[in-house]
PDB file of N, CA and C and ligand atoms in Angstrom:
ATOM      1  N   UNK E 914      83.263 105.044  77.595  1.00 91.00           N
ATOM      2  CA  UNK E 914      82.831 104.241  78.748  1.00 91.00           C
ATOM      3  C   UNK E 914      83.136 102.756  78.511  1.00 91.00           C
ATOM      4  N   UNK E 915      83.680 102.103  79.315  1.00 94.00           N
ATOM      5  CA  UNK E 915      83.957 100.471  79.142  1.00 94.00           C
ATOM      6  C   UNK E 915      82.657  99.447  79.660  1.00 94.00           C
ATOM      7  N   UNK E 916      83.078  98.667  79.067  1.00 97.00           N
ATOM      8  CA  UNK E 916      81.935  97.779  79.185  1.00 97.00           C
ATOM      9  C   UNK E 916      81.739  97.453  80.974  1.00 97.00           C
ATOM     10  N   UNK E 917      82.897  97.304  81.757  1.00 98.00           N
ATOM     11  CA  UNK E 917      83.244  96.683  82.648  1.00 98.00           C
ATOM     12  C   UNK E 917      83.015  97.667  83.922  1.00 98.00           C
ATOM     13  N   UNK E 918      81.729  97.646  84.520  1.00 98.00           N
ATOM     14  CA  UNK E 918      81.673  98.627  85.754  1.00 98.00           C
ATOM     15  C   UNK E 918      81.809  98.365  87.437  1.00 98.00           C
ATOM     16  N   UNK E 919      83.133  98.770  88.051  1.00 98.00           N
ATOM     17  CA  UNK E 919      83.183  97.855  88.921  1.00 98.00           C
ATOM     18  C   UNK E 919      82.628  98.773  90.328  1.00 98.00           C
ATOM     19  N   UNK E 920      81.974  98.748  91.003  1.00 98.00           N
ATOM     20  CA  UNK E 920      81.918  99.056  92.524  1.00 98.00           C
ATOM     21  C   UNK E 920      82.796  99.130  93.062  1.00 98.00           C
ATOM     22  N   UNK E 921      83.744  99.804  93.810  1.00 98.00           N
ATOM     23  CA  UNK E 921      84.391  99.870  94.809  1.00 98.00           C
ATOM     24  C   UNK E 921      84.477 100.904  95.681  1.00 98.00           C
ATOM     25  N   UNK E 922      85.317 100.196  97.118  1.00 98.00           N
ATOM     26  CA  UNK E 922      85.734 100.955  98.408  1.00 98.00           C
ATOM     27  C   UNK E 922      87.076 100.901  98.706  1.00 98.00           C
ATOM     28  N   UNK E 923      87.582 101.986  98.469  1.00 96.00           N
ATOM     29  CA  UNK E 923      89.297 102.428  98.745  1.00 96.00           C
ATOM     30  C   UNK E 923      89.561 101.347 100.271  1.00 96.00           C
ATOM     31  N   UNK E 924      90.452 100.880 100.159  1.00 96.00           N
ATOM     32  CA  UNK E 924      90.761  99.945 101.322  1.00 96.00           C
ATOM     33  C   UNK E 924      89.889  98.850 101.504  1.00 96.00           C
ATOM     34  N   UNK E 925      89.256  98.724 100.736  1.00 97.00           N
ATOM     35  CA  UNK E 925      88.895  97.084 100.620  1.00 97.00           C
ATOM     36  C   UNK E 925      89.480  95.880 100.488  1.00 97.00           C
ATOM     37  N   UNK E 926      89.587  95.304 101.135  1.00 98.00           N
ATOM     38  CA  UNK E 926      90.540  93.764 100.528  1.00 98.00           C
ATOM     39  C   UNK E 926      90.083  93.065  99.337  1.00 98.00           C
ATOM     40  N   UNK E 927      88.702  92.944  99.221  1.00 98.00           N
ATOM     41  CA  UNK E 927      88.140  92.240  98.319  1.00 98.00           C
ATOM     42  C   UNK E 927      88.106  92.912  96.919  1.00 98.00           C
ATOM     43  N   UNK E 928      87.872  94.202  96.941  1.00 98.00           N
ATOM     44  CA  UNK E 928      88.049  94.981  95.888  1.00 98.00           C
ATOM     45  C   UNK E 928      89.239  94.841  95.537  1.00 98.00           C
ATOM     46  N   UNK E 929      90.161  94.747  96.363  1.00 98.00           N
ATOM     47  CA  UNK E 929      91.519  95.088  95.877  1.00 98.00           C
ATOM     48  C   UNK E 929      92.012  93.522  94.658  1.00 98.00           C
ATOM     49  N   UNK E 930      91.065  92.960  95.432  1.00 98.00           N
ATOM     50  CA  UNK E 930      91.249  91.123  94.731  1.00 98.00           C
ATOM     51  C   UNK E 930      90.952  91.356  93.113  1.00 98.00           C
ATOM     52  N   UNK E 931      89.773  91.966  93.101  1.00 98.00           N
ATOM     53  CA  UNK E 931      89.210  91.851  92.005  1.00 98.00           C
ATOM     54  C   UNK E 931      89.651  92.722  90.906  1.00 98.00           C
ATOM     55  N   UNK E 932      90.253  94.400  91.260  1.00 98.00           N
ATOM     56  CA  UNK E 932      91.149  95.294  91.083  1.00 98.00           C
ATOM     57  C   UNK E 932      92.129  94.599  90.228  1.00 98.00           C
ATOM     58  N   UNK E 933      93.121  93.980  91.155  1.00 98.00           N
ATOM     59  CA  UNK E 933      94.137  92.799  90.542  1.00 98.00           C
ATOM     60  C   UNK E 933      93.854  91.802  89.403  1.00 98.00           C
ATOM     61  N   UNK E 934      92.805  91.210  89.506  1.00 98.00           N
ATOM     62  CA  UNK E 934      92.284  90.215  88.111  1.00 98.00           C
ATOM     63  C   UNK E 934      92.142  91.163  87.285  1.00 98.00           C
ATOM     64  N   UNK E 935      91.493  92.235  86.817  1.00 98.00           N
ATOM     65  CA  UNK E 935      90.720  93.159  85.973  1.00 98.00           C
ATOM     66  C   UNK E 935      92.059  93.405  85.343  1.00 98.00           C
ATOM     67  N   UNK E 936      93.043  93.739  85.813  1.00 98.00           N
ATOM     68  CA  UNK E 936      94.603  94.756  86.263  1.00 98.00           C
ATOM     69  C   UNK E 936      95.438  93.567  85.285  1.00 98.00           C
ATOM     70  N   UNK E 937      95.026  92.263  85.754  1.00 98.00           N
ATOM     71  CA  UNK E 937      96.086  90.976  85.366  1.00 98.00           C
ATOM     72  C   UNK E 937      95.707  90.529  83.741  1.00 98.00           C
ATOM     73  N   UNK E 938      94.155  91.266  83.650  1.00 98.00           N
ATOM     74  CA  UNK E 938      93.920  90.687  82.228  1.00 98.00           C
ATOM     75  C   UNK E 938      93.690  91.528  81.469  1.00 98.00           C
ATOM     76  N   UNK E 939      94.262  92.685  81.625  1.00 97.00           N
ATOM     77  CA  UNK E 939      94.519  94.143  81.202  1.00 97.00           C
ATOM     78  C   UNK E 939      92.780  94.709  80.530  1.00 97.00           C
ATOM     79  N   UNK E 940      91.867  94.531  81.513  1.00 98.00           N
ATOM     80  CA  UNK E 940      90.648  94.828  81.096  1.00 98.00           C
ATOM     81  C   UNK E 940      90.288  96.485  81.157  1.00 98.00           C
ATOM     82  N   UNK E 941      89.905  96.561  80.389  1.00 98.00           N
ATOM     83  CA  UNK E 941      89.162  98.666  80.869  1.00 98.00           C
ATOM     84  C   UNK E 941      88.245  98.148  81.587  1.00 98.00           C
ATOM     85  N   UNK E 942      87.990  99.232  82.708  1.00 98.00           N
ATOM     86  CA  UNK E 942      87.151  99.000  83.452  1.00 98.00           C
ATOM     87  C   UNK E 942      86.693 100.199  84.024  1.00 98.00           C
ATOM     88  N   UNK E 943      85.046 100.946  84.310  1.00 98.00           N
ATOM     89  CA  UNK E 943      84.986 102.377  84.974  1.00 98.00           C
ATOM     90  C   UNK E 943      84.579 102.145  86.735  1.00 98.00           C
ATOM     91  N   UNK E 944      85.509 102.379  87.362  1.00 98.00           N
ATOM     92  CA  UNK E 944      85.442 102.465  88.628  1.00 98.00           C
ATOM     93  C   UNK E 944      84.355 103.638  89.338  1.00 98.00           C
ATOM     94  N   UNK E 945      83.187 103.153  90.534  1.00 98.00           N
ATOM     95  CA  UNK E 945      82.386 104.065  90.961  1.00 98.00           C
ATOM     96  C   UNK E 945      82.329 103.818  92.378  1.00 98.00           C
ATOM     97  N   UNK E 946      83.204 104.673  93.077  1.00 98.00           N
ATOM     98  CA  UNK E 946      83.686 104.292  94.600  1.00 98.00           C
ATOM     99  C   UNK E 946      82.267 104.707  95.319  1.00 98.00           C
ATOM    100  N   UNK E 947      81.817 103.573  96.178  1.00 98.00           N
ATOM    101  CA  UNK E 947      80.731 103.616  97.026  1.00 98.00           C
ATOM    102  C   UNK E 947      80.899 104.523  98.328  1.00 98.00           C
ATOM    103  N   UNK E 948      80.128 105.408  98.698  1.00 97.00           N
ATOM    104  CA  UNK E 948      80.394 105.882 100.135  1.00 97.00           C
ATOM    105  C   UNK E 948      80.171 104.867 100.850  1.00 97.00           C
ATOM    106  N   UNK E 949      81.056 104.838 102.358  1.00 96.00           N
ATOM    107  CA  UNK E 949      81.411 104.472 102.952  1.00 96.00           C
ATOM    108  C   UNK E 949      79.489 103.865 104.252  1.00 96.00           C
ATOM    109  N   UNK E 950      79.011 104.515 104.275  1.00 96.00           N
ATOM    110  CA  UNK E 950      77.692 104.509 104.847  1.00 96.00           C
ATOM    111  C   UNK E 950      76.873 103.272 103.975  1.00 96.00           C
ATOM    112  N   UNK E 951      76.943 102.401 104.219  1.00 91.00           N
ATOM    113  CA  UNK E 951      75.964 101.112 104.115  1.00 91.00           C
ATOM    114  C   UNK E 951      74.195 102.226 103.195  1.00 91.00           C
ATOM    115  N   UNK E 952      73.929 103.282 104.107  1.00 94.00           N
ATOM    116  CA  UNK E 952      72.730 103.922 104.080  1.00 94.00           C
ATOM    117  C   UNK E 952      72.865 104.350 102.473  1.00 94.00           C
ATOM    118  N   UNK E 953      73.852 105.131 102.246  1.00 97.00           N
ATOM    119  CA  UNK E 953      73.913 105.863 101.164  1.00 97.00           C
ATOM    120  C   UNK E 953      74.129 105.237  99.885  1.00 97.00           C
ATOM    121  N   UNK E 954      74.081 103.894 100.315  1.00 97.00           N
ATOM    122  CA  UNK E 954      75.337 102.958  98.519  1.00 97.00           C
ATOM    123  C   UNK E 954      73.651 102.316  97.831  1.00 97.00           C
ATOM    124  N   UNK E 955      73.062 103.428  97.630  1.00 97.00           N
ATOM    125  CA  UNK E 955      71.542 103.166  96.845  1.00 97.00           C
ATOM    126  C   UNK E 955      71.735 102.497  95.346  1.00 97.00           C
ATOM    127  N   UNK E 956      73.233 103.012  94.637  1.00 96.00           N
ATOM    128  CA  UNK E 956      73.504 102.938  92.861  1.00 96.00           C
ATOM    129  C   UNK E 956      73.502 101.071  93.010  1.00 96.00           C
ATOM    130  N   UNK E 957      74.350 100.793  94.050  1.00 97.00           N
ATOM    131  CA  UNK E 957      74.995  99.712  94.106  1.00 97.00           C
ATOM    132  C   UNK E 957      73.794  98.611  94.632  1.00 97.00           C
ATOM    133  N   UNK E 958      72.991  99.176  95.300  1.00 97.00           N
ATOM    134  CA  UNK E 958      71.832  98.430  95.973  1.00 97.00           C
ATOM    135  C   UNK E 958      70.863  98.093  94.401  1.00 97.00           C
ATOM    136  N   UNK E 959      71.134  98.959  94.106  1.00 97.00           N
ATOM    137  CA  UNK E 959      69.549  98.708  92.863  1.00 97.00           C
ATOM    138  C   UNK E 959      70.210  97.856  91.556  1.00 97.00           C
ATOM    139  N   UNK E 960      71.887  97.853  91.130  1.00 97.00           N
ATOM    140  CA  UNK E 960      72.325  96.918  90.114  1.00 97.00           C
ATOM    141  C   UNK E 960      72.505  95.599  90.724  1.00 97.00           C
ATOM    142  N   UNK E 961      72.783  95.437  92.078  1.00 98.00           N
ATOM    143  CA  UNK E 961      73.172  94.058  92.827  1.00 98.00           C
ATOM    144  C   UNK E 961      71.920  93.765  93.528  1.00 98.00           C
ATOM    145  N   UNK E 962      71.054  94.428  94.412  1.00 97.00           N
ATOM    146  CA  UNK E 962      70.295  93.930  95.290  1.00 97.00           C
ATOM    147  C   UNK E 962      70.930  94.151  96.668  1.00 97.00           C
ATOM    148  N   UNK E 963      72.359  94.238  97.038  1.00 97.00           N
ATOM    149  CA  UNK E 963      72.769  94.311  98.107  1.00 97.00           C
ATOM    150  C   UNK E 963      73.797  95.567  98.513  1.00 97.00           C
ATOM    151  N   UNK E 964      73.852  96.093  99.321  1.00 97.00           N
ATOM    152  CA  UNK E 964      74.850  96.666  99.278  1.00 97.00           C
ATOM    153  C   UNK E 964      76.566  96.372  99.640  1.00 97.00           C
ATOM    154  N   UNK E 965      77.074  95.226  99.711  1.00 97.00           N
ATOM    155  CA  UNK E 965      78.290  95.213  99.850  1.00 97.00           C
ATOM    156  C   UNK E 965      79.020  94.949  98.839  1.00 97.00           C
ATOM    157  N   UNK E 966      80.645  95.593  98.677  1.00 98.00           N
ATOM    158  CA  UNK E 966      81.435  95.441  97.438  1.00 98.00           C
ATOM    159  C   UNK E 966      82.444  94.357  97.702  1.00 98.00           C
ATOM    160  N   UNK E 967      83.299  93.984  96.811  1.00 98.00           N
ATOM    161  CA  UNK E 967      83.249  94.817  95.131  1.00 98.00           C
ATOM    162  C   UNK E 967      81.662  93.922  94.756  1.00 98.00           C
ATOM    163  N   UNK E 968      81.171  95.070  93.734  1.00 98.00           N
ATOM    164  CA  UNK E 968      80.265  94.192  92.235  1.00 98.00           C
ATOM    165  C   UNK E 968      80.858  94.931  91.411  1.00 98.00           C
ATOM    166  N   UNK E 969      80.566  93.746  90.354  1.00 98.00           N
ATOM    167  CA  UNK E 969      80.598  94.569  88.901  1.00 98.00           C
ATOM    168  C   UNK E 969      79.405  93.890  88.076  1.00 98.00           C
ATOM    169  N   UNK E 970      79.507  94.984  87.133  1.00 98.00           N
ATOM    170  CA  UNK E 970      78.844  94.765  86.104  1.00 98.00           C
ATOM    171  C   UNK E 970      79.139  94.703  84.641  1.00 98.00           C
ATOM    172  N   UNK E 971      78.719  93.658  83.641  1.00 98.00           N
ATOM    173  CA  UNK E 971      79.868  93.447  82.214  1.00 98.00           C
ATOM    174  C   UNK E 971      78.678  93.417  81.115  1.00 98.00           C
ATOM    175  N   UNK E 972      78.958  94.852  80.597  1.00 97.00           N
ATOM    176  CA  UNK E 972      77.161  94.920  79.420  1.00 97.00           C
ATOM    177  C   UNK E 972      77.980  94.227  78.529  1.00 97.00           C
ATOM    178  N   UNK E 973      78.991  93.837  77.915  1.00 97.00           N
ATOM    179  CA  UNK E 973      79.118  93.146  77.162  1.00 97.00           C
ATOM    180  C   UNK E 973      78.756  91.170  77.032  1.00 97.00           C
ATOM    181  N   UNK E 974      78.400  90.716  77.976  1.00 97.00           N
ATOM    182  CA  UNK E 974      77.475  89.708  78.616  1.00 97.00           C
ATOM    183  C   UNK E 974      76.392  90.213  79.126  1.00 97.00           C
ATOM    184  N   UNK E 975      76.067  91.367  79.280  1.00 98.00           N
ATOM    185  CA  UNK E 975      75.064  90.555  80.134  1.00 98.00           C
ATOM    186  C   UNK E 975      74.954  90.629  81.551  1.00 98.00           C
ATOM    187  N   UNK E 976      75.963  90.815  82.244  1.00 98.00           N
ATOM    188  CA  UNK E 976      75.855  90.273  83.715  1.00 98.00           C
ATOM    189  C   UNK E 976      75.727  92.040  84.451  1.00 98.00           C
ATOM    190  N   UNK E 977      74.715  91.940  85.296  1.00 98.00           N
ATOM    191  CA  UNK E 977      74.730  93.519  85.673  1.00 98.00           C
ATOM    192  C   UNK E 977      74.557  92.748  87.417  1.00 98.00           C
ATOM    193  N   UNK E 978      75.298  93.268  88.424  1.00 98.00           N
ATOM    194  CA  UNK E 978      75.026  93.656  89.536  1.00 98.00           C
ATOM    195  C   UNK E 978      75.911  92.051  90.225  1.00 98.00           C
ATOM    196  N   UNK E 979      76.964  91.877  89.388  1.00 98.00           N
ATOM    197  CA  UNK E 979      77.485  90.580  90.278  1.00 98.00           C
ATOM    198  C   UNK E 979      78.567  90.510  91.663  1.00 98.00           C
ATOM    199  N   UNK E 980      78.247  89.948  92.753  1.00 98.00           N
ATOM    200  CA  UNK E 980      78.983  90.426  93.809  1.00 98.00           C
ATOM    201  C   UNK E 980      79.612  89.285  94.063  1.00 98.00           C
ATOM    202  N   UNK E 981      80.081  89.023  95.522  1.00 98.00           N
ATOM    203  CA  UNK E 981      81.166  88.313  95.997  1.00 98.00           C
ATOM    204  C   UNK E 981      82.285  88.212  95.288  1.00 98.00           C
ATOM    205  N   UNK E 982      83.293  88.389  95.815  1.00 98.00           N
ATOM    206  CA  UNK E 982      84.775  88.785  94.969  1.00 98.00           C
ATOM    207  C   UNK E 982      85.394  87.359  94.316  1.00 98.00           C
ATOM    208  N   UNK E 983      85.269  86.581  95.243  1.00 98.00           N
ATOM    209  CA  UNK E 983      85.372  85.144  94.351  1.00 98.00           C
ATOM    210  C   UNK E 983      84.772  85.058  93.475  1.00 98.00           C
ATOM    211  N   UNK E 984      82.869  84.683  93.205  1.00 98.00           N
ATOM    212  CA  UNK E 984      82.771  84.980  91.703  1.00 98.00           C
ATOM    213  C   UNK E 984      82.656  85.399  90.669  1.00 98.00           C
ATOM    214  N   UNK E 985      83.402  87.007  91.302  1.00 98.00           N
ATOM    215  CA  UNK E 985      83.569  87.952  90.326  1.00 98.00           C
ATOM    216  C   UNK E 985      85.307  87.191  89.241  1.00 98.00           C
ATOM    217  N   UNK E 986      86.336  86.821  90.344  1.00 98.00           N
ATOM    218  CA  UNK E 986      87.411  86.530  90.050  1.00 98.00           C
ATOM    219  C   UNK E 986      87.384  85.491  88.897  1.00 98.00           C
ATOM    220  N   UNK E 987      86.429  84.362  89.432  1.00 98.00           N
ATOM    221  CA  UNK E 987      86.378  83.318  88.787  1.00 98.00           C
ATOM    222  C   UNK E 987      85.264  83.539  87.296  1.00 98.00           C
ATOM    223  N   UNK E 988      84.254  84.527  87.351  1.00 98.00           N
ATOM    224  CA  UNK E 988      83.709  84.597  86.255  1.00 98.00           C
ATOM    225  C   UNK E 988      84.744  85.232  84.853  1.00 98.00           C
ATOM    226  N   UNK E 989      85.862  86.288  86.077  1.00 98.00           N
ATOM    227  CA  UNK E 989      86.614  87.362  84.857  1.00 98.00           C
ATOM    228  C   UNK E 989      87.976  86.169  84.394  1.00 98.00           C
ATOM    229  N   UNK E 990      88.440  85.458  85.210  1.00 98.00           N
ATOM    230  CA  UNK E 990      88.794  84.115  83.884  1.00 98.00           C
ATOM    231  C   UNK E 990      88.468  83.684  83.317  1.00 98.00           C
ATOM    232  N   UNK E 991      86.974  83.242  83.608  1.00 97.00           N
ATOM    233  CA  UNK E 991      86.309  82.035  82.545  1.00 97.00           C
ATOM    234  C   UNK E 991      86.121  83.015  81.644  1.00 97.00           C
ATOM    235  N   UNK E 992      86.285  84.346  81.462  1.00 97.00           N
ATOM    236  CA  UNK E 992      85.585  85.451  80.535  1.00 97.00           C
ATOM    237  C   UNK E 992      86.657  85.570  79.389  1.00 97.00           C
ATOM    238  N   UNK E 993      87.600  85.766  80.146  1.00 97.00           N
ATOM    239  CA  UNK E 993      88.619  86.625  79.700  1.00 97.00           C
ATOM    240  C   UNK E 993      89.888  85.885  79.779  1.00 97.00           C
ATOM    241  N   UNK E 994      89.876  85.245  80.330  1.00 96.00           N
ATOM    242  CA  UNK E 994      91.218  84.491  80.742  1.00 96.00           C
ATOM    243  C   UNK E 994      91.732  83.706  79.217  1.00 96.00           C
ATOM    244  N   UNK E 995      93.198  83.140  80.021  1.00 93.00           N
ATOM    245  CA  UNK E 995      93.735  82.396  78.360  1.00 93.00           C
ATOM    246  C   UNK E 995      92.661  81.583  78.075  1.00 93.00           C
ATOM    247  N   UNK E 996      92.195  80.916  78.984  1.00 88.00           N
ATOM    248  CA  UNK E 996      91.500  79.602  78.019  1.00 88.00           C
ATOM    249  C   UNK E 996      89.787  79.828  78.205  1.00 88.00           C
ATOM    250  N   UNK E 997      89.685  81.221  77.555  1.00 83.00           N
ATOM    251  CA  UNK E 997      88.569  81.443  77.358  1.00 83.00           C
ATOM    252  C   UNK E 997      88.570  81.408  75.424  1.00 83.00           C
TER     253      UNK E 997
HETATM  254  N1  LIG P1468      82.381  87.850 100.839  1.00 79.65           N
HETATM  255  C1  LIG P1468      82.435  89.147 100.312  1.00 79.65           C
HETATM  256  C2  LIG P1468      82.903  90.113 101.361  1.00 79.65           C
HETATM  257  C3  LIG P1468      82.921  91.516 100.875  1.00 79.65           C
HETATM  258  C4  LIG P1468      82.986  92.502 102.019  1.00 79.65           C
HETATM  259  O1  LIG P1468      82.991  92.157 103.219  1.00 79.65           O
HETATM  260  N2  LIG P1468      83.037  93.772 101.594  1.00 79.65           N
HETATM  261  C5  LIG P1468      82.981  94.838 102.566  1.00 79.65           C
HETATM  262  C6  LIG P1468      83.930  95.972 102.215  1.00 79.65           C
HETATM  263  S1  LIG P1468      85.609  95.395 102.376  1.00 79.65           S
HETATM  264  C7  LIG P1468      81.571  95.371 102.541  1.00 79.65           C
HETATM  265  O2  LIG P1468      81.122  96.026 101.621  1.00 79.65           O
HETATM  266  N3  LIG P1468      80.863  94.942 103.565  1.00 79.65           N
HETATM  267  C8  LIG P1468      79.510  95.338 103.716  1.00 79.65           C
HETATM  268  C9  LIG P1468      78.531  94.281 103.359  1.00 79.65           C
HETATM  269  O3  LIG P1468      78.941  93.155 103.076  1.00 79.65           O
HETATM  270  O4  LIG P1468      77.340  94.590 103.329  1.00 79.65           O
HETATM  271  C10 LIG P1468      83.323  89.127  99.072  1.00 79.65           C
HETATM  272  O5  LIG P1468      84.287  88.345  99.037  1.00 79.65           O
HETATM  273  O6  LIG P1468      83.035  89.888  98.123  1.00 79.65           O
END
């Protein structure tokens, strides 16, 4: 299991953003595609508080349930990136 757990929805734009960073900084990562029903995305509601994707979560920090795709992008440089 990788440290790196990301939320996603097939055809997401934003996922797809974050997909790409993870992808660009050759991170493992375990993908857990949300159903599509707002009602049903309970896993994702109880690590974030909200239900919309992408979140992820990084047990190797620390950070469990982080959303908006921007500062997911911008946390996985400052993380991981060269000039981390
Ligand atoms: N500002 C958000 C937008 C994310 C967004 O709209 N995600 C859609 C799927 S593409 C979603 O889950 N919307 C439902 C919601 O926000 O509750 C981001 O950049 O992460």
């Amino acid at each position: 299991m990788a440290d790196i757990t990301m939320y996603d929805l097939p055809g997401c734009p934003y996922c797809a953003k974050v997909r790409s960073k993870l992808d660009e900084l050759d991170l493992e990562y375990d993908v857990i595609e949300v159903p599509r029903s707002h009602s049903e995305r309970t896993e994702v509601e109880e690590v974030s508080g909200q239900t919309g994707v992408p979140v992820i979560s990084d047990e190797a920090n620390g950070v469990e349930g982080m959303s908006e795709s921007d500062d997911i992008v911008e946390y996985l440089e400052e993380t991981y990136g060269a000039s981390a």
